[in-house]
């Protein structure tokens, strides 16, 4: 059976990007485990989604048959992004830290994929995510160190945010790989990258 991998790239730095190199390694190991897998790539740096505007938000709450031409066009970005997630078995999300949080392009992407009645619903028992049975790998990079118990740890608004939003949508099985701390002159980026690549195990 074909395994569908959705690869989401957010760094604008192309081949120099640490998070993209880490994501490449994760995808490589997934492909080694599932040789018949196919990869669909969404590059938010080269193809950013539009910020939500009034037309887009109103389109989210309008029945399909009543959408105006303008609303249909506006909602198509969200529909396409959600469709890719629905089709995916495995999601690999590369995300650098920018000013303690995610890139603005990734934030806009999240704004497009969280849709009541489509990717989550409100039930008597609370929130139910509708993107189920998916495995998520997060390829995180930051020049500071946010996982060594140091003073910066409280400022990581990347991993908790992704876990909250993806979890809300039903994608709670998230494994995080992190290349960080290379702002410290004693820490070499290439060394910590390789150490983390060596640690990647695909469940
Ligand atoms: C605009 C910008 C903001 C950044 N903000 C932070 C930050 O708040 N904390 C941090 O540790 N590193 C920060 N960095 C460093 C990046 O997280 C780090 O270089 C990361 O590897 C970049 O990802 P990339 O290599 O995939 O492009 C920032 C870098 C840029 C370009």
Coordinates of N, CA and C and ligand atoms in Angstrom, one line a residue:
X1 N 0.8 -1.2 0.0 CA 0.0 0.0 0.0 C 0.9 1.3 0.0
X2 N 0.5 2.2 -0.8 CA 1.3 3.4 -0.9 C 1.2 4.3 0.4
X3 N 2.3 4.8 0.9 CA 2.3 5.7 2.0 C 2.4 7.1 1.5
X4 N 1.5 7.9 1.9 CA 1.5 9.3 1.4 C 2.2 10.2 2.4
X5 N 3.3 10.8 2.0 CA 4.0 11.8 2.9 C 3.7 13.2 2.4
X6 N 3.3 14.0 3.4 CA 3.2 15.5 3.1 C 4.4 16.2 3.7
X7 N 5.2 16.8 2.9 CA 6.3 17.5 3.4 C 6.0 19.0 3.4
X8 N 6.2 19.7 4.5 CA 5.9 21.1 4.6 C 7.2 21.8 4.9
X9 N 7.6 22.7 4.0 CA 8.9 23.4 4.2 C 8.5 24.9 4.5
X10 N 9.2 25.4 5.5 CA 8.9 26.8 5.9 C 10.1 27.8 5.8
X11 N 11.3 27.2 5.9 CA 12.4 28.1 5.8 C 12.6 28.7 4.4
X12 N 12.9 30.0 4.3 CA 13.2 30.6 3.0 C 14.6 30.4 2.6
X13 N 15.4 29.7 3.3 CA 16.8 29.6 3.0 C 17.3 28.4 2.1
X14 N 16.3 27.8 1.5 CA 16.6 26.8 0.5 C 17.5 25.7 1.1
X15 N 18.6 25.3 0.3 CA 19.4 24.2 0.7 C 20.3 24.5 1.9
X16 N 20.4 25.8 2.3 CA 21.2 26.2 3.4 C 20.5 25.9 4.7
X17 N 19.2 25.8 4.6 CA 18.3 25.7 5.8 C 18.6 24.4 6.6
X18 N 18.8 24.7 7.9 CA 19.0 23.5 8.9 C 17.7 22.7 9.0
X19 N 16.6 23.4 9.2 CA 15.3 22.6 9.4 C 15.0 21.8 8.1
X20 N 15.3 22.4 6.9 CA 15.1 21.6 5.7 C 16.0 20.4 5.6
X21 N 17.3 20.6 6.0 CA 18.2 19.5 6.0 C 17.7 18.4 6.9
X22 N 17.3 18.8 8.1 CA 16.8 17.8 9.0 C 15.5 17.1 8.5
X23 N 14.6 17.9 7.9 CA 13.4 17.4 7.3 C 13.8 16.4 6.1
X24 N 14.8 16.8 5.3 CA 15.2 15.9 4.3 C 15.6 14.5 4.8
X25 N 16.4 14.6 5.9 CA 16.8 13.3 6.5 C 15.7 12.5 7.0
X26 N 14.7 13.1 7.6 CA 13.5 12.4 8.1 C 12.8 11.7 7.0
X27 N 12.6 12.5 5.9 CA 11.9 12.0 4.7 C 12.7 10.8 4.1
X28 N 14.0 10.9 4.1 CA 14.9 9.9 3.6 C 14.7 8.6 4.4
X29 N 14.6 8.7 5.7 CA 14.4 7.5 6.5 C 13.0 6.9 6.4
X30 N 12.0 7.8 6.2 CA 10.7 7.3 6.0 C 10.6 6.5 4.7
X31 N 11.3 7.1 3.7 CA 11.3 6.4 2.4 C 12.0 5.0 2.4
X32 N 13.1 5.0 3.2 CA 13.8 3.7 3.4 C 12.9 2.7 4.0
X33 N 12.1 3.1 5.0 CA 11.2 2.2 5.7 C 10.0 1.8 4.8
X34 N 9.5 2.8 4.1 CA 8.3 2.6 3.2 C 8.7 2.9 1.8
X35 N 9.4 1.9 1.1 CA 9.9 2.2 -0.3 C 8.8 2.6 -1.3
X36 N 7.6 2.3 -1.0 CA 6.6 2.6 -2.0 C 5.9 4.0 -1.6
X37 N 6.6 4.8 -0.8 CA 5.9 6.0 -0.4 C 6.0 7.1 -1.5
X38 N 5.1 8.0 -1.5 CA 5.1 9.1 -2.4 C 5.1 10.4 -1.6
X39 N 5.9 11.4 -2.0 CA 6.0 12.7 -1.3 C 5.4 13.8 -2.0
X40 N 4.5 14.5 -1.3 CA 3.9 15.7 -1.9 C 4.5 16.9 -1.1
X41 N 5.1 17.9 -1.8 CA 5.8 18.9 -1.1 C 5.0 20.2 -1.1
X42 N 4.9 20.9 0.0 CA 4.3 22.2 0.1 C 5.3 23.2 0.7
X43 N 5.8 24.1 -0.2 CA 6.8 25.0 0.3 C 6.2 26.4 0.6
X44 N 6.1 26.6 1.9 CA 5.4 27.9 2.3 C 6.3 29.1 2.1
X45 N 7.6 28.9 1.9 CA 8.5 30.0 1.7 C 8.4 30.5 0.3
X46 N 8.3 29.6 -0.7 CA 8.2 30.0 -2.1 C 6.8 30.2 -2.5
X47 N 5.9 29.5 -1.8 CA 4.4 29.7 -2.2 C 3.6 30.0 -0.9
X48 N 3.8 31.2 -0.3 CA 3.0 31.5 0.9 C 1.5 31.6 0.6
X49 N 0.7 31.2 1.6 CA -0.7 31.4 1.5 C -1.1 32.9 1.8
X50 N -2.2 33.4 1.3 CA -2.6 34.7 1.6 C -3.1 34.8 3.1
X51 N -2.8 35.9 3.7 CA -3.4 36.1 5.0 C -4.9 36.0 5.0
X52 N -5.5 35.6 6.1 CA -7.0 35.6 6.1 C -7.5 37.0 6.0
X53 N -8.5 37.2 5.1 CA -9.1 38.5 5.0 C -10.6 38.3 5.2
X54 N -11.4 39.3 5.1 CA -12.8 39.3 5.4 C -13.5 38.3 4.5
X55 N -13.2 38.3 3.2 CA -13.8 37.4 2.3 C -13.5 35.9 2.6
X56 N -12.2 35.6 3.0 CA -11.9 34.3 3.3 C -12.6 33.8 4.6
X57 N -12.6 34.6 5.6 CA -13.3 34.2 6.8 C -14.7 34.0 6.6
X58 N -15.4 34.9 5.8 CA -16.8 34.7 5.6 C -17.1 33.4 4.8
X59 N -16.1 33.1 3.9 CA -16.3 31.8 3.1 C -16.2 30.6 3.9
X60 N -15.5 30.6 5.1 CA -15.4 29.5 6.0 C -16.8 29.2 6.6
X61 N -17.6 30.2 6.7 CA -18.9 30.0 7.4 C -20.1 30.1 6.4
X62 N -19.8 29.9 5.1 CA -20.9 30.0 4.1 C -21.1 28.6 3.5
X63 N -22.3 28.1 3.4 CA -22.5 26.8 2.8 C -22.0 26.8 1.3
X64 N -21.4 25.7 0.9 CA -20.7 25.7 -0.4 C -21.6 26.2 -1.5
X65 N -22.9 25.8 -1.5 CA -23.8 26.2 -2.6 C -24.0 27.7 -2.6
X66 N -23.8 28.4 -1.5 CA -24.0 29.8 -1.5 C -22.8 30.7 -1.6
X67 N -21.7 30.1 -1.9 CA -20.4 30.9 -2.0 C -20.5 31.8 -3.3
X68 N -20.0 33.0 -3.1 CA -19.9 33.9 -4.3 C -18.6 33.4 -5.0
X69 N -18.4 33.9 -6.2 CA -17.2 33.6 -7.0 C -16.0 34.0 -6.2
X70 N -16.1 35.2 -5.6 CA -14.9 35.7 -4.8 C -14.6 34.8 -3.6
X71 N -15.7 34.4 -2.9 CA -15.5 33.5 -1.8 C -15.0 32.1 -2.2
X72 N -15.5 31.6 -3.4 CA -15.0 30.3 -3.9 C -13.5 30.4 -4.1
X73 N -13.0 31.4 -4.7 CA -11.6 31.6 -5.0 C -10.9 31.7 -3.6
X74 N -11.4 32.5 -2.7 CA -10.7 32.7 -1.4 C -10.6 31.4 -0.7
X75 N -11.6 30.5 -0.7 CA -11.6 29.3 0.2 C -10.8 28.2 -0.5
X76 N -10.5 28.4 -1.8 CA -9.8 27.3 -2.5 C -8.4 27.0 -1.9
X77 N -7.7 28.1 -1.3 CA -6.4 27.9 -0.7 C -6.5 26.9 0.5
X78 N -7.5 27.2 1.3 CA -7.8 26.4 2.5 C -8.2 25.0 2.1
X79 N -9.1 24.8 1.2 CA -9.6 23.5 0.7 C -8.4 22.6 0.2
X80 N -7.5 23.3 -0.5 CA -6.4 22.5 -1.1 C -5.5 22.1 0.0
X81 N -5.2 23.0 0.9 CA -4.2 22.6 2.0 C -4.8 21.5 2.9
X82 N -6.1 21.6 3.1 CA -6.8 20.6 4.0 C -6.8 19.2 3.2
X83 N -7.1 19.3 1.9 CA -7.2 18.1 1.1 C -5.8 17.3 1.2
X84 N -4.7 18.1 1.1 CA -3.4 17.4 1.2 C -3.2 16.8 2.6
X85 N -3.7 17.4 3.6 CA -3.5 16.8 4.9 C -4.4 15.5 5.1
X86 N -5.6 15.6 4.5 CA -6.5 14.5 4.6 C -5.9 13.3 3.9
X87 N -5.2 13.5 2.8 CA -4.6 12.4 2.0 C -3.4 11.8 2.6
X88 N -2.7 12.6 3.5 CA -1.4 12.2 4.0 C -1.5 11.2 5.1
X89 N -0.6 10.2 5.1 CA -0.4 9.3 6.2 C 0.6 9.8 7.2
X90 N 1.6 10.5 6.6 CA 2.7 11.0 7.4 C 3.0 12.5 7.0
X91 N 3.2 13.3 8.0 CA 3.4 14.7 7.7 C 4.8 15.0 8.3
X92 N 5.7 15.6 7.5 CA 7.0 16.1 7.9 C 7.0 17.6 7.8
X93 N 7.1 18.3 9.0 CA 7.0 19.7 9.0 C 8.3 20.3 9.5
X94 N 8.9 21.0 8.6 CA 10.2 21.7 9.0 C 9.9 23.1 9.5
X95 N 10.4 23.4 10.7 CA 10.1 24.7 11.2 C 11.2 25.3 12.0
X96 N 11.8 26.4 11.5 CA 12.7 27.2 12.3 C 12.0 28.0 13.3
X97 N 12.7 28.4 14.3 CA 12.2 29.4 15.3 C 12.5 30.8 14.8
X98 N 11.5 31.6 14.7 CA 11.7 33.0 14.3 C 11.1 33.8 15.5
X99 N 11.9 34.6 16.2 CA 11.5 35.4 17.3 C 10.6 34.6 18.3
X100 N 11.1 33.5 18.7 CA 10.5 32.6 19.7 C 9.3 31.8 19.2
X101 N 8.9 32.1 18.0 CA 7.7 31.3 17.5 C 7.9 30.8 16.0
X102 N 6.8 30.5 15.4 CA 6.9 29.9 14.0 C 7.0 31.1 13.0
X103 N 7.4 30.7 11.8 CA 7.4 31.7 10.7 C 6.0 32.2 10.5
X104 N 5.9 33.4 10.0 CA 4.6 34.0 9.7 C 3.9 33.2 8.6
X105 N 4.7 32.6 7.7 CA 4.1 31.8 6.6 C 3.4 30.5 7.2
X106 N 4.1 30.0 8.2 CA 3.5 28.8 8.8 C 2.2 29.2 9.6
X107 N 2.3 30.3 10.3 CA 1.1 30.8 11.0 C -0.1 30.9 10.1
X108 N 0.2 31.5 8.9 CA -0.9 31.7 8.0 C -1.5 30.4 7.5
X109 N -0.6 29.4 7.3 CA -1.0 28.1 6.9 C -1.9 27.5 8.0
X110 N -1.5 27.6 9.2 CA -2.4 27.1 10.3 C -3.7 27.7 10.3
X111 N -3.8 29.1 10.0 CA -5.1 29.8 9.9 C -6.0 29.2 8.8
X112 N -5.4 28.6 7.8 CA -6.1 28.1 6.7 C -6.6 26.7 7.0
X113 N -5.9 25.9 7.8 CA -6.3 24.5 8.0 C -7.2 24.2 9.2
X114 N -7.3 25.2 10.1 CA -8.2 25.0 11.2 C -9.6 25.4 10.9
X115 N -10.5 24.5 10.5 CA -11.8 24.8 10.1 C -12.9 24.0 10.8
X116 N -13.7 24.6 11.5 CA -14.8 23.9 12.2 C -15.7 23.2 11.2
X117 N -16.0 21.9 11.5 CA -16.8 21.1 10.7 C -16.0 20.4 9.6
X118 N -14.8 20.8 9.4 CA -14.0 20.2 8.3 C -12.8 19.5 8.9
X119 N -12.0 20.2 9.8 CA -10.8 19.6 10.4 C -11.0 19.4 11.9
X120 N -12.0 20.0 12.5 CA -12.4 19.7 13.9 C -13.9 19.9 14.0
X121 N -14.4 19.3 15.0 CA -15.8 19.6 15.3 C -16.0 19.7 16.8
X122 N -17.1 20.4 17.2 CA -17.4 20.6 18.6 C -18.5 19.6 18.9
X123 N -18.3 18.7 19.9 CA -19.3 17.7 20.2 C -19.7 17.9 21.7
X124 N -20.6 17.1 22.1 CA -21.0 17.2 23.6 C -19.9 16.9 24.5
X125 N -18.9 16.1 24.0 CA -17.8 15.7 24.8 C -16.6 16.6 24.6
X126 N -16.7 17.7 23.8 CA -15.6 18.6 23.6 C -15.2 18.7 22.2
X127 N -13.9 19.0 22.0 CA -13.4 19.1 20.6 C -13.0 17.8 20.1
X128 N -13.3 17.5 18.8 CA -12.9 16.3 18.2 C -12.2 16.7 16.9
X129 N -10.9 16.3 16.9 CA -10.1 16.5 15.7 C -10.5 15.6 14.6
X130 N -10.6 16.0 13.3 CA -11.0 15.2 12.2 C -9.9 14.7 11.3
X131 N -8.7 15.1 11.6 CA -7.6 14.6 10.8 C -6.9 13.5 11.7
X132 N -7.4 12.3 11.5 CA -7.0 11.2 12.4 C -6.0 10.2 11.8
X133 N -5.4 9.4 12.6 CA -4.5 8.3 12.2 C -3.4 8.8 11.3
X134 N -2.8 9.9 11.7 CA -1.6 10.4 11.0 C -0.4 10.5 11.9
X135 N 0.7 10.3 11.4 CA 2.0 10.5 12.1 C 2.6 11.8 11.7
X136 N 3.1 12.6 12.7 CA 3.7 13.9 12.4 C 5.2 13.9 12.9
X137 N 6.1 14.3 12.0 CA 7.5 14.5 12.4 C 7.7 16.0 12.3
X138 N 8.3 16.6 13.4 CA 8.6 18.0 13.4 C 10.1 18.1 13.3
X139 N 10.6 18.9 12.3 CA 12.0 19.1 12.2 C 12.3 20.6 12.6
X140 N 12.7 20.7 13.8 CA 12.8 22.1 14.5 C 14.3 22.5 14.5
X141 N 14.5 23.8 14.2 CA 15.9 24.3 14.3 C 15.8 25.7 15.0
X142 N 16.8 26.0 15.8 CA 16.9 27.3 16.5 C 18.3 27.5 16.9
X143 N 18.8 28.7 16.9 CA 20.2 28.9 17.2 C 20.4 28.9 18.8
X144 N 19.3 29.2 19.5 CA 19.4 29.0 21.0 C 19.0 27.6 21.3
X145 N 19.2 27.3 22.6 CA 18.8 25.9 23.0 C 17.6 26.0 23.9
X146 N 16.5 25.3 23.5 CA 15.2 25.4 24.2 C 14.8 24.1 24.9
X147 N 15.8 23.1 24.9 CA 15.4 21.8 25.5 C 16.5 21.3 26.5
X148 N 17.4 22.2 26.9 CA 18.4 21.8 27.8 C 18.2 22.2 29.3
X149 N 17.0 22.7 29.5 CA 16.6 23.1 30.9 C 17.1 24.4 31.2
X150 N 17.7 25.2 30.2 CA 18.2 26.5 30.5 C 17.1 27.6 30.5
X151 N 17.6 28.8 30.7 CA 16.6 29.9 30.9 C 15.8 30.2 29.7
X152 N 16.3 29.8 28.5 CA 15.5 30.1 27.3 C 14.3 29.1 27.1
X153 N 14.3 28.0 27.8 CA 13.3 27.0 27.6 C 11.9 27.5 27.6
X154 N 11.6 28.5 28.5 CA 10.3 29.0 28.6 C 9.8 29.8 27.4
X155 N 10.8 30.1 26.5 CA 10.5 31.0 25.3 C 10.2 30.2 24.1
X156 N 10.2 28.9 24.2 CA 9.8 28.1 23.0 C 8.3 28.1 22.7
X157 N 7.9 29.0 21.8 CA 6.5 29.0 21.4 C 6.3 28.3 20.0
X158 N 7.3 27.5 19.7 CA 7.1 26.7 18.4 C 6.5 25.4 18.7
X159 N 7.3 24.6 19.4 CA 6.8 23.2 19.6 C 5.5 23.1 20.4
X160 N 5.3 23.9 21.5 CA 4.0 23.8 22.1 C 2.8 24.3 21.2
X161 N 3.1 25.3 20.4 CA 2.0 25.7 19.5 C 1.7 24.7 18.4
X162 N 2.7 24.1 17.8 CA 2.4 23.0 16.8 C 1.7 21.9 17.5
X163 N 2.1 21.5 18.7 CA 1.4 20.4 19.3 C 0.0 20.7 19.7
X164 N -0.3 22.0 20.0 CA -1.6 22.4 20.4 C -2.5 22.4 19.1
X165 N -2.0 23.0 18.1 CA -2.9 23.2 16.9 C -3.1 21.8 16.2
X166 N -2.0 21.1 16.0 CA -2.1 19.8 15.3 C -2.9 18.8 16.2
X167 N -2.7 18.9 17.5 CA -3.4 18.0 18.4 C -4.9 18.4 18.4
X168 N -5.2 19.6 18.3 CA -6.6 20.1 18.2 C -7.3 19.5 17.0
X169 N -6.5 19.3 15.9 CA -7.1 18.7 14.6 C -7.0 17.2 14.6
X170 N -6.6 16.6 15.7 CA -6.6 15.1 15.8 C -5.2 14.5 15.5
X171 N -4.2 15.4 15.2 CA -2.8 14.9 14.9 C -1.9 15.0 16.1
X172 N -2.2 14.1 17.1 CA -1.4 14.2 18.4 C -0.2 13.4 18.4
X173 N 0.0 12.5 17.4 CA 1.2 11.6 17.4 C 2.3 12.4 16.7
X174 N 3.0 13.2 17.5 CA 4.1 14.1 17.0 C 5.4 13.7 17.6
X175 N 6.4 13.5 16.7 CA 7.8 13.2 17.2 C 8.6 14.4 16.8
X176 N 9.3 15.0 17.7 CA 10.1 16.2 17.5 C 11.6 15.9 17.4
X177 N 12.2 16.3 16.3 CA 13.6 16.3 16.2 C 14.1 17.7 16.2
X178 N 15.2 18.0 16.9 CA 15.6 19.4 17.1 C 17.1 19.6 16.9
X179 N 17.4 20.6 16.1 CA 18.8 21.0 15.9 C 18.9 22.4 16.5
X180 N 19.6 22.6 17.6 CA 19.6 23.9 18.2 C 20.9 24.1 19.0
X181 N 21.0 25.3 19.5 CA 22.1 25.7 20.4 C 23.3 26.2 19.7
X182 N 23.3 26.3 18.3 CA 24.6 26.6 17.6 C 24.9 28.1 17.7
X183 N 24.1 28.9 18.4 CA 24.5 30.3 18.6 C 25.7 30.3 19.5
X184 N 25.8 29.3 20.4 CA 27.0 29.1 21.3 C 28.2 28.8 20.4
X185 N 29.2 29.6 20.4 CA 30.4 29.3 19.6 C 31.0 27.9 19.8
X186 N 30.8 27.3 20.9 CA 31.3 26.0 21.2 C 30.5 24.9 20.5
X187 N 29.3 25.3 20.0 CA 28.4 24.3 19.3 C 28.5 24.4 17.8
X188 N 28.9 23.4 17.1 CA 28.9 23.5 15.7 C 27.6 23.0 15.1
X189 N 27.0 23.8 14.2 CA 25.7 23.5 13.6 C 25.8 22.1 12.9
X190 N 26.9 21.9 12.1 CA 26.9 20.6 11.3 C 27.0 19.4 12.3
X191 N 27.6 19.6 13.4 CA 27.8 18.5 14.4 C 26.4 18.1 15.0
X192 N 25.8 19.2 15.5 CA 24.5 18.9 16.1 C 23.4 18.4 15.1
X193 N 23.6 18.9 13.9 CA 22.6 18.4 12.8 C 22.9 16.9 12.6
X194 N 24.1 16.5 12.5 CA 24.4 15.1 12.2 C 24.0 14.2 13.4
X195 N 24.3 14.7 14.6 CA 23.8 14.0 15.8 C 22.3 13.7 15.8
X196 N 21.6 14.7 15.4 CA 20.1 14.6 15.4 C 19.7 13.6 14.3
X197 N 20.4 13.8 13.1 CA 20.0 12.9 12.0 C 20.3 11.4 12.4
X198 N 21.4 11.2 13.1 CA 21.7 9.8 13.6 C 20.6 9.3 14.5
X199 N 20.0 10.2 15.2 CA 19.0 9.8 16.2 C 17.6 9.4 15.6
X200 N 17.4 9.8 14.3 CA 16.1 9.7 13.7 C 15.7 8.2 13.6
X201 N 14.6 7.8 14.2 CA 14.1 6.5 14.1 C 12.6 6.6 13.7
X202 N 12.3 5.9 12.7 CA 10.9 5.9 12.1 C 10.0 4.8 12.8
X203 N 9.0 5.2 13.4 CA 8.1 4.2 14.1 C 7.1 3.6 13.1
Ligands
LIG1 C1 14.2 36.3 11.5 C2 14.9 35.3 12.4 C3 14.5 35.2 13.7 C4 15.1 34.3 14.5 N1 14.7 34.2 15.8 C5 15.3 33.3 16.6 C6 14.9 33.1 18.0 O1 14.0 33.8 18.5 N2 15.5 32.2 18.7 C7 16.5 31.4 18.2 O2 17.0 30.6 19.0 N3 16.9 31.5 17.0 C8 16.3 32.4 16.1 N4 16.7 32.6 14.8 C9 17.7 31.6 14.3 C10 17.1 30.5 13.6 O3 16.0 29.9 14.3 C11 18.1 29.4 13.1 O4 19.1 30.0 12.4 C12 17.4 28.4 12.3 O5 18.3 27.3 12.0 C13 16.8 28.9 11.0 O6 16.2 27.9 10.3 P1 16.7 27.5 8.9 O7 18.1 27.1 9.0 O8 15.8 26.3 8.6 O9 16.4 28.6 8.0 C14 16.1 33.5 14.0 C15 16.5 33.6 12.7 C16 15.9 34.5 11.9 C17 16.3 34.6 10.4

